[in-house]
CSV table of C-alpha atoms and ligand atoms in Angstrom, one decimal:
chain,number,residue,atom,x,y,z
A,173,MET,CA,-14.8,9.1,-30.0
A,174,SER,CA,-17.2,9.7,-27.1
A,175,LYS,CA,-15.7,10.2,-23.6
A,176,ALA,CA,-16.8,8.3,-20.5
A,177,VAL,CA,-19.8,9.6,-18.6
A,178,VAL,CA,-18.4,9.6,-15.1
A,179,SER,CA,-20.4,10.5,-12.0
A,180,SER,CA,-19.0,12.5,-9.1
A,181,LEU,CA,-19.1,9.4,-6.9
A,182,TYR,CA,-15.3,9.2,-6.5
A,183,ASP,CA,-14.8,13.0,-6.4
A,184,SER,CA,-11.8,13.7,-4.1
A,185,ASP,CA,-8.3,15.1,-4.3
A,186,VAL,CA,-6.7,11.7,-4.1
A,187,PHE,CA,-8.9,10.2,-6.8
A,188,LYS,CA,-8.1,13.2,-9.0
A,189,MET,CA,-4.4,12.7,-8.4
A,190,ALA,CA,-4.6,9.0,-9.4
A,191,CYS,CA,-6.5,10.0,-12.6
A,192,ARG,CA,-4.0,12.7,-13.5
A,193,GLN,CA,-1.2,10.2,-13.0
A,194,PHE,CA,-3.1,7.8,-15.3
A,195,ASP,CA,-3.7,10.5,-18.0
A,196,GLN,CA,-0.1,11.4,-18.0
A,197,ALA,CA,1.0,7.8,-18.4
A,198,ALA,CA,-1.7,7.0,-21.0
A,199,ASP,CA,-0.5,10.0,-23.1
A,200,ALA,CA,3.2,8.9,-22.7
A,201,ILE,CA,2.4,5.5,-24.2
A,202,SER,CA,-0.2,6.8,-26.6
A,203,LEU,CA,-2.8,4.5,-25.2
A,204,PRO,CA,-5.6,4.3,-27.8
A,205,GLU,CA,-8.7,6.4,-26.9
A,206,HIS,CA,-11.1,3.4,-27.0
A,207,ILE,CA,-9.2,1.6,-24.3
A,208,ARG,CA,-8.4,4.5,-22.0
A,209,ASP,CA,-11.6,5.0,-19.9
A,210,ARG,CA,-12.1,1.3,-19.6
A,211,THR,CA,-8.7,0.9,-18.1
A,212,LYS,CA,-8.9,4.1,-16.0
A,213,TYR,CA,-12.2,3.9,-14.1
A,214,PRO,CA,-13.1,1.4,-11.4
A,215,ARG,CA,-15.2,-1.6,-12.6
A,216,ARG,CA,-17.5,-1.7,-9.6
A,217,SER,CA,-17.9,-0.5,-6.1
A,218,LEU,CA,-20.0,-1.4,-3.1
A,219,SER,CA,-21.0,0.8,-0.2
A,220,VAL,CA,-22.2,-0.9,3.0
A,221,SER,CA,-23.8,0.3,6.2
A,222,LEU,CA,-22.5,-1.5,9.3
A,223,PRO,CA,-24.6,-1.4,12.5
A,224,ILE,CA,-22.5,-2.4,15.5
A,225,LYS,CA,-23.7,-3.0,19.1
A,226,ARG,CA,-21.4,-1.0,21.4
A,227,ASP,CA,-20.2,-2.4,24.8
A,228,ASP,CA,-22.7,0.0,26.5
A,229,GLY,CA,-25.6,-1.5,24.6
A,230,SER,CA,-26.1,1.4,22.2
A,231,VAL,CA,-25.8,0.9,18.4
A,232,THR,CA,-23.5,2.8,16.0
A,233,VAL,CA,-23.8,2.6,12.2
A,234,PHE,CA,-20.5,2.8,10.4
A,235,GLU,CA,-20.0,3.2,6.6
A,236,GLY,CA,-17.7,1.0,4.5
A,237,TYR,CA,-16.7,0.5,0.9
A,238,ARG,CA,-15.1,-2.1,-1.4
A,239,VAL,CA,-14.0,-0.9,-4.8
A,240,GLN,CA,-12.9,-3.3,-7.5
A,241,HIS,CA,-10.9,-1.4,-10.1
A,242,ASN,CA,-9.9,-4.1,-12.5
A,243,LEU,CA,-10.9,-7.8,-12.9
A,244,SER,CA,-9.4,-8.3,-16.3
A,245,THR,CA,-6.1,-9.7,-15.1
A,246,GLY,CA,-7.3,-12.0,-12.4
A,247,PRO,CA,-9.2,-11.8,-9.1
A,248,ALA,CA,-9.0,-8.3,-7.6
A,249,LYS,CA,-6.5,-7.8,-4.8
A,250,GLY,CA,-6.1,-5.1,-2.2
A,251,GLY,CA,-6.1,-4.1,1.4
A,252,ILE,CA,-8.9,-2.9,3.8
A,253,ARG,CA,-8.3,0.4,5.6
A,254,PHE,CA,-9.9,1.4,8.9
A,255,HIS,CA,-9.4,5.1,9.3
A,256,GLN,CA,-11.6,8.1,10.2
A,257,ASP,CA,-10.7,9.9,6.9
A,258,VAL,CA,-11.6,7.1,4.5
A,259,SER,CA,-13.8,8.1,1.6
A,260,ILE,CA,-15.0,6.2,-1.4
A,261,GLY,CA,-12.8,8.4,-3.6
A,262,GLU,CA,-9.7,7.5,-1.6
A,263,VAL,CA,-10.6,3.8,-1.8
A,264,ALA,CA,-11.1,4.1,-5.5
A,265,ALA,CA,-7.7,5.8,-6.0
A,266,LEU,CA,-6.0,3.1,-3.9
A,267,SER,CA,-7.8,0.4,-6.0
A,268,MET,CA,-6.3,2.0,-9.2
A,269,TRP,CA,-2.8,1.9,-7.7
A,270,MET,CA,-3.3,-1.8,-6.7
A,271,SER,CA,-4.1,-2.6,-10.4
A,272,TRP,CA,-0.9,-1.0,-11.6
A,273,LYS,CA,1.2,-2.5,-8.8
A,274,CYS,CA,0.0,-6.1,-9.3
A,275,SER,CA,0.4,-5.7,-13.1
A,276,LEU,CA,4.0,-4.2,-12.7
A,277,ALA,CA,5.0,-7.1,-10.4
A,278,GLY,CA,3.5,-9.6,-13.0
A,279,LEU,CA,1.0,-11.0,-10.4
A,280,PRO,CA,-2.2,-12.7,-11.8
A,281,TYR,CA,-4.4,-10.1,-10.1
A,282,GLY,CA,-6.6,-7.1,-10.7
A,283,GLY,CA,-6.8,-4.3,-8.2
A,284,ALA,CA,-9.2,-3.5,-5.4
A,285,LYS,CA,-9.3,-1.7,-2.1
A,286,GLY,CA,-11.7,-1.5,0.9
A,287,GLY,CA,-12.2,0.9,3.7
A,288,VAL,CA,-14.4,1.7,6.7
A,289,ILE,CA,-14.8,5.2,8.1
A,290,VAL,CA,-13.7,4.6,11.7
A,291,ASP,CA,-10.9,5.4,14.1
A,292,PRO,CA,-10.2,1.9,15.3
A,293,ARG,CA,-8.3,3.3,18.4
A,294,LEU,CA,-11.7,4.5,19.7
A,295,LEU,CA,-13.2,1.0,19.7
A,296,SER,CA,-12.8,-1.8,22.3
A,297,GLU,CA,-11.4,-5.1,21.1
A,298,SER,CA,-14.9,-6.7,21.0
A,299,GLU,CA,-16.4,-3.7,19.2
A,300,LEU,CA,-13.5,-3.9,16.6
A,301,GLU,CA,-14.2,-7.6,16.2
A,302,ARG,CA,-18.0,-7.0,15.6
A,303,LEU,CA,-17.2,-4.3,13.1
A,304,SER,CA,-14.7,-6.4,11.2
A,305,ARG,CA,-17.1,-9.4,11.1
A,306,ARG,CA,-20.0,-7.2,10.0
A,307,TYR,CA,-18.0,-5.6,7.2
A,308,MET,CA,-16.9,-9.0,5.9
A,309,GLN,CA,-20.5,-10.4,6.2
A,310,GLU,CA,-21.7,-7.4,4.0
A,311,ILE,CA,-19.0,-7.7,1.3
A,312,ALA,CA,-19.0,-11.6,1.3
A,313,PRO,CA,-21.2,-12.0,-1.8
A,314,PHE,CA,-18.8,-9.7,-3.6
A,315,ILE,CA,-15.5,-11.4,-2.7
A,316,GLY,CA,-13.8,-14.8,-2.7
A,317,PRO,CA,-10.6,-16.6,-3.6
A,318,HIS,CA,-11.3,-16.3,-7.4
A,319,ILE,CA,-13.2,-12.9,-7.3
A,320,ASP,CA,-11.5,-10.5,-4.9
A,321,VAL,CA,-9.0,-11.2,-2.1
A,322,PRO,CA,-8.7,-8.6,0.7
A,323,ALA,CA,-5.6,-8.0,2.9
A,324,PRO,CA,-4.6,-5.7,5.7
A,325,ASP,CA,-3.9,-2.0,5.2
A,326,MET,CA,-3.7,1.0,7.5
A,327,GLY,CA,-5.6,0.4,10.7
A,328,THR,CA,-6.1,-3.3,10.1
A,329,ASN,CA,-3.9,-6.3,11.0
A,330,GLU,CA,-3.5,-10.0,11.2
A,331,LYS,CA,-6.0,-10.4,14.0
A,332,ILE,CA,-8.7,-8.6,11.9
A,333,MET,CA,-7.9,-10.7,8.9
A,334,GLY,CA,-8.3,-13.8,11.1
A,335,TRP,CA,-11.8,-12.6,12.1
A,336,MET,CA,-12.7,-11.9,8.5
A,337,MET,CA,-11.5,-15.3,7.3
A,338,ASP,CA,-13.6,-17.0,10.0
A,339,THR,CA,-16.7,-14.9,9.1
A,340,TYR,CA,-16.3,-15.7,5.4
A,341,SER,CA,-15.7,-19.4,6.1
A,342,ASN,CA,-18.8,-19.6,8.3
A,343,HIS,CA,-20.8,-17.7,5.6
A,344,ILE,CA,-20.0,-20.3,2.9
A,345,GLY,CA,-20.0,-23.3,5.3
A,346,ARG,CA,-16.5,-24.5,4.9
A,347,ASN,CA,-12.9,-23.5,5.7
A,348,GLU,CA,-11.7,-21.0,3.0
A,349,PRO,CA,-8.3,-19.5,4.0
A,350,ALA,CA,-7.7,-18.2,0.5
A,351,CYS,CA,-10.5,-15.6,0.9
A,352,VAL,CA,-8.1,-13.1,2.6
A,353,THR,CA,-4.3,-12.7,3.0
A,354,GLY,CA,-2.3,-11.3,5.9
A,355,LYS,CA,-3.9,-13.8,8.3
A,356,PRO,CA,-2.3,-15.3,11.4
A,357,ILE,CA,0.1,-18.2,10.6
A,358,SER,CA,-2.3,-20.5,12.6
A,359,LEU,CA,-5.1,-19.8,10.0
A,360,GLY,CA,-3.0,-20.3,6.9
A,361,GLY,CA,-1.1,-17.0,6.9
A,362,SER,CA,2.3,-17.0,5.2
A,363,GLN,CA,5.7,-16.9,6.9
A,364,GLY,CA,7.1,-13.5,6.1
A,365,ARG,CA,3.8,-11.7,5.3
A,366,ARG,CA,3.8,-9.5,8.3
A,367,GLU,CA,7.2,-8.0,7.5
A,368,ALA,CA,7.0,-8.3,3.7
A,369,THR,CA,6.1,-4.7,2.8
A,370,GLY,CA,8.8,-3.2,5.0
A,371,VAL,CA,11.4,-5.8,4.0
A,372,GLY,CA,10.6,-5.1,0.3
A,373,VAL,CA,11.1,-1.4,0.9
A,374,ALA,CA,14.4,-1.9,2.7
A,375,TYR,CA,15.6,-4.3,-0.1
A,376,LEU,CA,14.9,-1.8,-2.8
A,377,VAL,CA,16.5,1.0,-0.9
A,378,LYS,CA,19.6,-1.1,-0.5
A,379,ALA,CA,19.5,-1.9,-4.3
A,380,TYR,CA,19.2,1.8,-5.3
A,381,LEU,CA,21.9,2.9,-2.8
A,382,ALA,CA,24.2,0.3,-4.5
A,383,ASP,CA,23.3,1.8,-7.9
A,384,LEU,CA,24.4,5.2,-6.6
A,385,ASN,CA,27.6,3.7,-5.1
A,386,LEU,CA,26.4,4.8,-1.6
A,387,PRO,CA,27.3,2.3,1.1
A,388,ILE,CA,24.3,1.5,3.2
A,389,GLN,CA,26.4,1.5,6.4
A,390,SER,CA,26.8,5.3,6.0
A,391,ALA,CA,23.2,6.0,5.1
A,392,THR,CA,20.9,7.9,7.4
A,393,VAL,CA,17.2,7.2,7.2
A,394,ALA,CA,14.1,9.2,8.3
A,395,ILE,CA,10.8,7.2,8.4
A,396,GLN,CA,7.3,8.7,8.7
A,397,GLY,CA,4.8,6.2,10.2
A,398,PHE,CA,5.8,3.5,12.6
A,399,GLY,CA,3.0,1.0,12.0
A,400,ASN,CA,3.4,-2.3,10.1
A,401,VAL,CA,5.3,-0.9,7.1
A,402,GLY,CA,7.4,1.8,8.8
A,403,SER,CA,8.5,-0.3,11.7
A,404,GLU,CA,9.4,-3.3,9.6
A,405,ALA,CA,11.3,-1.1,7.1
A,406,ALA,CA,13.2,0.5,10.0
A,407,LEU,CA,14.1,-2.9,11.4
A,408,ALA,CA,15.3,-4.3,8.1
A,409,LEU,CA,17.2,-1.1,7.2
A,410,ALA,CA,18.9,-1.1,10.6
A,411,GLY,CA,19.7,-4.8,10.0
A,412,TYR,CA,21.5,-3.8,6.8
A,413,GLY,CA,23.6,-1.3,8.9
A,414,ALA,CA,21.8,2.0,8.0
A,415,LYS,CA,21.3,4.6,10.8
A,416,ILE,CA,17.6,5.4,11.5
A,417,ILE,CA,17.8,9.0,12.6
A,418,ALA,CA,14.0,9.7,12.8
A,419,ILE,CA,10.7,7.9,13.1
A,420,SER,CA,7.2,9.1,13.7
A,421,ASP,CA,3.6,8.2,14.3
A,422,TYR,CA,0.4,10.3,14.4
A,423,THR,CA,1.4,11.6,17.9
A,424,THR,CA,5.0,12.8,17.3
A,425,GLY,CA,8.3,12.4,15.5
A,426,ILE,CA,11.5,11.3,17.3
A,427,TYR,CA,14.9,12.5,16.1
A,428,ASN,CA,18.3,11.2,17.1
A,429,PRO,CA,21.3,12.0,14.9
A,430,HIS,CA,23.2,9.1,16.6
A,431,GLY,CA,20.6,6.6,15.6
A,432,ILE,CA,17.4,5.4,17.2
A,433,ASP,CA,17.3,2.0,18.8
A,434,ILE,CA,14.5,0.5,16.8
A,435,LYS,CA,13.9,-2.6,19.0
A,436,ARG,CA,13.5,-0.3,22.0
A,437,ALA,CA,11.1,1.9,20.1
A,438,LEU,CA,9.1,-1.2,19.2
A,439,ALA,CA,9.1,-2.4,22.8
A,440,PHE,CA,7.8,1.1,23.9
A,441,ILE,CA,5.0,1.0,21.2
A,442,SER,CA,3.9,-2.5,22.3
A,443,SER,CA,3.4,-1.2,25.9
A,444,GLN,CA,2.4,2.5,25.3
A,445,LYS,CA,0.7,2.1,21.8
A,446,VAL,CA,2.1,5.5,20.6
A,447,LEU,CA,5.6,7.1,20.3
A,448,ARG,CA,4.7,10.1,22.4
A,449,ASP,CA,7.1,10.3,25.4
A,450,PHE,CA,9.6,7.8,23.9
A,451,ASP,CA,12.9,8.9,25.3
A,452,GLY,CA,15.1,7.6,22.4
A,453,GLY,CA,15.6,11.0,20.9
A,454,GLU,CA,14.2,14.6,20.6
A,455,PRO,CA,10.6,15.2,19.7
A,456,ILE,CA,10.1,16.8,16.2
A,457,THR,CA,7.0,17.4,14.1
A,458,ASN,CA,6.1,15.2,11.2
A,459,GLU,CA,6.8,18.1,8.8
A,460,GLU,CA,10.2,18.6,10.3
A,461,LEU,CA,10.9,14.9,9.8
A,462,LEU,CA,10.1,15.1,6.1
A,463,THR,CA,12.6,17.9,5.6
A,464,LEU,CA,15.5,16.4,7.6
A,465,ASP,CA,18.9,16.2,6.0
A,466,CYS,CA,19.2,12.4,5.4
A,467,THR,CA,20.2,9.9,2.7
A,468,VAL,CA,16.8,8.1,2.6
A,469,LEU,CA,13.4,9.5,3.4
A,470,VAL,CA,10.6,7.0,3.8
A,471,PRO,CA,7.1,8.3,3.9
A,472,GLY,CA,5.3,5.3,5.4
A,473,ALA,CA,1.9,6.6,6.7
A,474,LEU,CA,-0.7,8.6,4.7
A,475,GLU,CA,-1.0,9.7,1.2
A,476,ARG,CA,-0.4,13.3,0.0
A,477,VAL,CA,2.1,14.3,2.7
A,478,ILE,CA,4.8,15.5,0.2
A,479,THR,CA,3.1,18.6,-1.2
A,480,ALA,CA,4.3,21.4,-3.5
A,481,GLU,CA,5.3,23.3,-0.4
A,482,ILE,CA,7.4,20.5,1.1
A,483,ALA,CA,8.9,19.2,-2.2
A,484,PRO,CA,11.5,22.0,-2.6
A,485,LYS,CA,12.6,21.6,1.0
A,486,LEU,CA,13.4,17.8,0.8
A,487,ARG,CA,17.0,17.1,1.7
A,488,CYS,CA,17.2,13.4,0.9
A,489,ARG,CA,19.1,11.5,-1.8
A,490,ILE,CA,16.4,8.7,-2.1
A,491,LEU,CA,12.7,9.1,-1.6
A,492,ALA,CA,11.3,5.6,-0.9
A,493,GLU,CA,7.5,5.7,-1.1
A,494,ALA,CA,6.5,3.0,1.3
A,495,ALA,CA,3.0,4.6,1.7
A,496,ASN,CA,0.6,4.7,-1.2
A,497,GLY,CA,0.4,8.0,-2.9
A,498,PRO,CA,2.5,10.1,-0.5
A,499,THR,CA,3.6,12.6,-3.2
A,500,THR,CA,1.0,14.9,-4.8
A,501,PHE,CA,0.9,15.5,-8.5
A,502,SER,CA,2.3,19.0,-8.2
A,503,ALA,CA,5.0,18.0,-5.8
A,504,ASP,CA,6.0,15.4,-8.4
A,505,ARG,CA,6.4,18.0,-11.0
A,506,ILE,CA,8.9,19.8,-8.7
A,507,LEU,CA,10.8,16.7,-7.8
A,508,GLU,CA,11.2,15.8,-11.5
A,509,GLN,CA,13.4,19.0,-11.7
A,510,ARG,CA,15.4,17.9,-8.7
A,511,GLU,CA,17.5,15.3,-10.4
A,512,GLU,CA,19.6,14.8,-7.3
A,513,ILE,CA,16.6,13.0,-5.6
A,514,GLU,CA,16.0,9.4,-6.8
A,515,ILE,CA,12.3,8.4,-6.3
A,516,ILE,CA,11.3,4.8,-5.7
A,517,PRO,CA,7.6,5.1,-6.6
A,518,ASP,CA,5.0,3.5,-4.4
A,519,VAL,CA,3.8,1.0,-7.0
A,520,LEU,CA,7.3,-0.5,-6.9
A,521,CYS,CA,8.5,0.4,-3.5
A,522,ASN,CA,5.7,-1.2,-1.4
A,523,ALA,CA,4.9,-4.1,-3.7
A,524,GLY,CA,6.5,-6.6,-1.3
A,525,GLY,CA,3.3,-6.8,0.6
A,526,VAL,CA,1.1,-7.8,-2.3
A,527,ILE,CA,3.8,-10.2,-3.6
A,528,VAL,CA,3.9,-12.1,-0.4
A,529,SER,CA,0.1,-11.9,-0.2
A,530,TYR,CA,0.1,-13.7,-3.6
A,531,PHE,CA,2.4,-16.4,-2.1
A,532,GLU,CA,0.0,-16.8,0.8
A,533,TRP,CA,-3.0,-17.2,-1.5
A,534,LEU,CA,-1.0,-19.7,-3.6
A,535,GLN,CA,-0.1,-21.7,-0.5
A,536,ASN,CA,-3.7,-21.7,0.7
A,537,LEU,CA,-5.0,-22.9,-2.7
A,538,GLN,CA,-2.5,-25.7,-2.8
A,539,ASN,CA,-2.5,-26.5,0.9
A,540,CYS,CA,1.3,-26.6,0.8
A,541,TYR,CA,3.4,-24.3,3.0
A,542,TRP,CA,6.8,-22.7,2.5
A,543,ASP,CA,9.3,-21.6,5.2
A,544,ARG,CA,10.3,-17.9,5.7
A,545,GLU,CA,13.6,-18.3,3.8
A,546,GLU,CA,11.8,-19.7,0.7
A,547,VAL,CA,9.2,-16.9,0.9
A,548,LEU,CA,11.8,-14.1,1.1
A,549,GLN,CA,13.9,-15.6,-1.6
A,550,LYS,CA,11.0,-15.7,-4.0
A,551,LEU,CA,10.1,-12.1,-3.0
A,552,VAL,CA,13.4,-10.7,-4.0
A,553,VAL,CA,13.3,-12.5,-7.4
A,554,ILE,CA,10.1,-10.6,-8.2
A,555,LEU,CA,11.3,-7.3,-6.8
A,556,ASP,CA,14.5,-7.5,-8.8
A,557,ARG,CA,12.6,-8.3,-12.0
A,558,ALA,CA,10.2,-5.4,-11.4
A,559,LYS,CA,13.1,-3.0,-10.6
A,560,SER,CA,15.0,-4.0,-13.7
A,561,SER,CA,11.9,-3.5,-16.0
A,562,VAL,CA,11.2,-0.1,-14.4
A,563,ASP,CA,14.8,1.1,-14.8
A,564,TYR,CA,14.9,-0.2,-18.4
A,565,GLN,CA,11.7,1.6,-19.3
A,566,LYS,CA,13.0,4.8,-17.6
A,567,ARG,CA,16.2,4.7,-19.6
A,568,LYS,CA,14.6,3.7,-22.9
A,569,PHE,CA,12.0,6.4,-23.0
A,570,LYS,CA,13.7,9.0,-20.7
A,571,PHE,CA,10.8,8.8,-18.4
A,572,SER,CA,10.8,9.6,-14.7
A,573,ARG,CA,10.9,6.4,-12.6
A,574,ARG,CA,7.3,6.9,-11.6
A,575,LEU,CA,6.2,7.3,-15.2
A,576,ALA,CA,8.2,4.3,-16.1
A,577,ALA,CA,6.5,2.2,-13.4
A,578,LEU,CA,3.0,3.5,-14.1
A,579,THR,CA,3.3,3.0,-17.9
A,580,LEU,CA,4.4,-0.6,-17.5
A,581,GLY,CA,1.6,-1.3,-15.1
A,582,ILE,CA,-1.1,0.5,-17.1
A,583,GLN,CA,0.0,-1.0,-20.4
A,584,ARG,CA,-0.3,-4.6,-19.2
A,585,VAL,CA,-3.8,-4.0,-17.9
A,586,ALA,CA,-4.8,-2.2,-21.1
A,587,ASP,CA,-3.3,-5.1,-23.2
A,588,ALA,CA,-5.4,-7.6,-21.2
A,589,LYS,CA,-8.6,-5.6,-21.8
A,590,GLN,CA,-7.8,-5.3,-25.5
A,591,SER,CA,-7.2,-9.0,-25.9
A,592,ARG,CA,-10.3,-10.0,-24.0
A,593,GLY,CA,-12.4,-7.7,-26.2
A,594,LEU,CA,-15.6,-5.9,-25.2
A,595,PHE,CA,-18.5,-7.9,-23.9
A,596,PRO,CA,-21.1,-8.4,-25.4
B,115,NAD,P1,-0.5,1.0,10.1
B,115,NAD,O1,-1.9,1.3,10.5
B,115,NAD,O2,0.1,-0.3,10.6
B,115,NAD,O3,0.5,2.2,10.5
B,115,NAD,C1,0.2,3.5,10.2
B,115,NAD,C2,1.2,4.4,10.9
B,115,NAD,O4,1.1,5.7,10.4
B,115,NAD,C3,1.0,4.4,12.4
B,115,NAD,O5,2.3,4.5,13.0
B,115,NAD,C4,0.3,5.8,12.6
B,115,NAD,O6,0.4,6.3,13.8
B,115,NAD,C5,1.0,6.6,11.5
B,115,NAD,N1,0.2,7.8,11.1
B,115,NAD,C6,-1.2,7.9,10.9
B,115,NAD,N2,-1.5,9.1,10.6
B,115,NAD,C7,-0.3,9.8,10.6
B,115,NAD,C8,0.0,11.2,10.4
B,115,NAD,N3,-1.0,12.1,10.1
B,115,NAD,N4,1.3,11.6,10.5
B,115,NAD,C9,2.2,10.7,10.8
B,115,NAD,N5,2.0,9.4,11.0
B,115,NAD,C10,0.7,9.0,10.9
B,115,NAD,O7,-0.5,1.0,8.5
B,115,NAD,P2,0.5,0.3,7.5
B,115,NAD,O8,-0.1,-1.0,7.2
B,115,NAD,O9,1.9,0.4,8.0
B,115,NAD,O10,0.3,1.2,6.2
B,115,NAD,C11,1.0,2.5,6.0
B,115,NAD,C12,1.0,2.8,4.6
B,115,NAD,O11,1.6,1.8,3.8
B,115,NAD,C13,-0.3,3.1,4.0
B,115,NAD,O12,-0.2,4.1,3.0
B,115,NAD,C14,-0.7,1.8,3.3
B,115,NAD,O13,-1.6,1.9,2.2
B,115,NAD,C15,0.7,1.4,2.8
B,115,NAD,N6,0.9,0.0,2.5
B,115,NAD,C16,0.7,-1.0,3.4
B,115,NAD,C17,0.9,-2.3,3.1
B,115,NAD,C18,0.7,-3.4,4.1
B,115,NAD,O14,1.1,-4.5,3.8
B,115,NAD,N7,0.3,-3.1,5.4
B,115,NAD,C19,1.3,-2.7,1.8
B,115,NAD,C20,1.5,-1.7,0.9
B,115,NAD,C21,1.3,-0.4,1.2
């Protein structure tokens, strides 16, 4: 059987990590050779150059990407990241994880991801709007409600999704809210979408604590990243009665063994933009945060922060992967030996975001809108189902929880490809 001829286009540590995870899962379920490479590699990718007029009249050209990993199980779905370290390899890895995540949750979607190499904090609001609109204009022929539906990710938010939806709608000449999710409510966004990822993380943490007979009221939690996902997870966990002992952003970590007042931290962020100088606890480094003694550790920022050096030092009972790909492949090998740590793998842990994005898309297509309670009720039904299927697969085959989640996600994508056959 001939192997795929793969270019070095996606070459990066994070893409290699996603490929190693895939290979391990494909071996574990004896995925037939003829379907492996078709399931593994991205279907197509687009690179765009984005010239933007700056406020001072000069022009800067940014670079962006959109990678569609899999279109066999429905329109592709995945966020758009604005970050200075974005690469096409990272976007490709994130698009693979979106495929497995959507498939694991039983959503009628393939996987995709987008990214622009930019530090959005260095742009004025009007420059950010021009960049967001230009990016959407460039990828517009490549996306759409039945082709590929973007959403927010790191560095992007509701406001940016609103500009993108407006740009796409103008491009095709009619209102098309279903072209992106994570929009403002006034443009057809869903109730509950903003908090969905963090609420989903908190819900699963509560469920796994209950499985371990650990009362959430005595749980301590450390959270890396205080953006959309980290802050919403902190609020929801604090709402359940857990004590949030550490939070962080790219400027600092904050530690308070008596519990951080999350609402105060959010008010501080909304005026100061960053956690630096927040007086709700002692400053600590991000590395110190990851190795704190706590019941639950939530990496909720970047990928590959839990390395082989950090893994032996973790002192948590549950590792809840709110970020995508926070644990390196070699760290994972170490954690598999540390049976005292329960891992909620990213493709399950942060699936709440794409599940409510799916609800938003459904509401847009039907022009029929649900209230927040209905959205969150439907969210937990899907999360419970995904959690049960992962835990059943784990028990049945004696897999790690990550391997259980990945094998379920990968198998469903491979089955769809197999059933569709090879064209022509
Ligand atoms: P965000 O941009 O809203 O927030 C990111 C946070 O991480 C910020 O607080 C930022 O300061 C912090 N951060 C950045 N670099 C850091 C560093 N080196 N050390 C510590 N903190 C750092 O992004 P987000 O939407 O919350 O996404 C966070 C993670 O969750 C990403 O991995 C993303 O792919 C994943 N995710 C997001 C969603 C979603 O709905 N937004 C859904 C699923 C998964």
